[in-house]
CSV table of C-alpha atoms in Angstrom, one decimal:
chain,number,residue,atom,x,y,z
A,1,MET,CA,0.0,0.0,0.1
A,2,HIS,CA,1.0,3.6,-0.7
A,3,TYR,CA,0.3,6.4,1.5
A,4,GLN,CA,0.8,10.0,1.1
A,5,LEU,CA,1.4,11.0,5.0
A,6,VAL,CA,1.3,14.3,6.9
A,7,ALA,CA,2.3,15.2,10.3
A,8,LYS,CA,1.9,18.4,11.9
A,9,ALA,CA,5.4,20.2,12.1
A,10,ALA,CA,4.8,21.3,15.8
A,11,ASP,CA,3.8,17.8,16.9
A,12,PHE,CA,7.5,16.3,15.6
A,13,THR,CA,11.0,16.8,14.8
A,14,PRO,CA,11.8,15.2,11.9
A,15,GLU,CA,13.8,12.4,13.9
A,16,GLU,CA,10.7,11.7,16.1
A,17,LEU,CA,8.5,11.8,13.1
A,18,GLN,CA,10.8,9.0,11.2
A,19,LYS,CA,10.8,7.0,14.4
A,20,GLN,CA,7.1,6.9,14.2
A,21,ALA,CA,6.8,6.2,10.6
A,22,SER,CA,9.3,3.4,10.8
A,23,VAL,CA,6.7,1.6,13.4
A,24,HIS,CA,3.8,1.6,11.0
A,25,PHE,CA,5.6,1.5,7.5
A,26,ASP,CA,8.7,-0.8,5.7
A,27,ASN,CA,9.7,2.2,3.7
A,28,PHE,CA,9.2,5.9,3.6
A,29,GLU,CA,10.6,9.0,2.2
A,30,PHE,CA,10.5,12.7,3.4
A,31,LYS,CA,9.1,14.6,0.6
A,32,GLY,CA,9.0,18.2,2.1
A,33,ILE,CA,7.4,20.5,4.4
A,34,GLY,CA,4.7,22.6,3.5
A,35,ARG,CA,1.3,24.3,4.2
A,36,TYR,CA,-1.4,21.8,4.5
A,37,LYS,CA,-3.7,23.8,2.0
A,38,ASP,CA,-1.0,23.5,-0.8
A,39,VAL,CA,-0.4,19.6,-0.3
A,40,ILE,CA,-4.1,18.5,0.0
A,41,SER,CA,-4.4,20.4,-3.5
A,42,SER,CA,-1.5,18.5,-4.8
A,43,PRO,CA,-2.1,15.9,-7.4
A,44,GLN,CA,-1.0,13.5,-5.1
A,45,GLY,CA,-3.8,14.4,-2.2
A,46,VAL,CA,-3.1,13.1,1.0
A,47,TYR,CA,-4.6,9.8,2.5
A,48,ALA,CA,-3.5,9.6,6.0
A,49,TYR,CA,-1.9,11.5,8.9
A,50,ILE,CA,-0.1,10.8,12.0
A,51,SER,CA,-1.5,12.4,15.4
A,52,SER,CA,0.6,13.9,18.0
A,53,ASP,CA,0.2,10.7,19.9
A,54,GLY,CA,1.6,8.8,17.2
A,55,GLN,CA,-1.5,7.1,15.7
A,56,ILE,CA,-2.4,7.0,12.0
A,57,TYR,CA,-5.9,7.8,10.7
A,58,TYR,CA,-7.5,8.5,7.4
A,59,VAL,CA,-8.1,11.7,6.3
A,60,THR,CA,-11.7,12.2,5.8
A,61,ASP,CA,-13.9,15.3,5.7
A,62,VAL,CA,-15.1,14.7,9.3
A,63,ARG,CA,-11.6,13.7,10.6
A,64,CYS,CA,-9.2,16.4,9.8
A,65,PRO,CA,-7.0,17.7,12.4
A,66,PHE,CA,-5.3,20.3,10.0
A,67,GLU,CA,-6.2,24.1,9.5
A,68,PRO,CA,-5.5,25.2,6.0
A,69,ASP,CA,-2.0,27.2,6.9
A,70,ASP,CA,-0.9,24.7,9.5
A,71,VAL,CA,2.9,23.5,8.4
A,72,VAL,CA,2.8,19.8,7.9
A,73,TYR,CA,5.6,17.2,7.0
A,74,VAL,CA,5.0,15.2,3.9
A,75,MET,CA,6.2,11.5,3.4
A,76,ASP,CA,5.7,8.8,1.0
A,77,CYS,CA,5.1,5.7,2.6
A,78,HIS,CA,5.0,1.7,1.6
A,79,ASN,CA,4.2,-1.4,2.9
């Protein structure tokens, strides 16, 4: 499975995020950092996010913890 994953930059250092991603995914790569509104409008979209407590959730209209101007890390993750 492939995920375009985001995490709020205020919740993690890059090292902490890498550690969290390694718990859930076999392969992952940092793609950058940006505003959530720009990431969500990219052709890849966003499929999941890591919450501040390290849990992974699918992004839905009902469950999205980000504001448009939040700064987020973007990762490509594969299992």
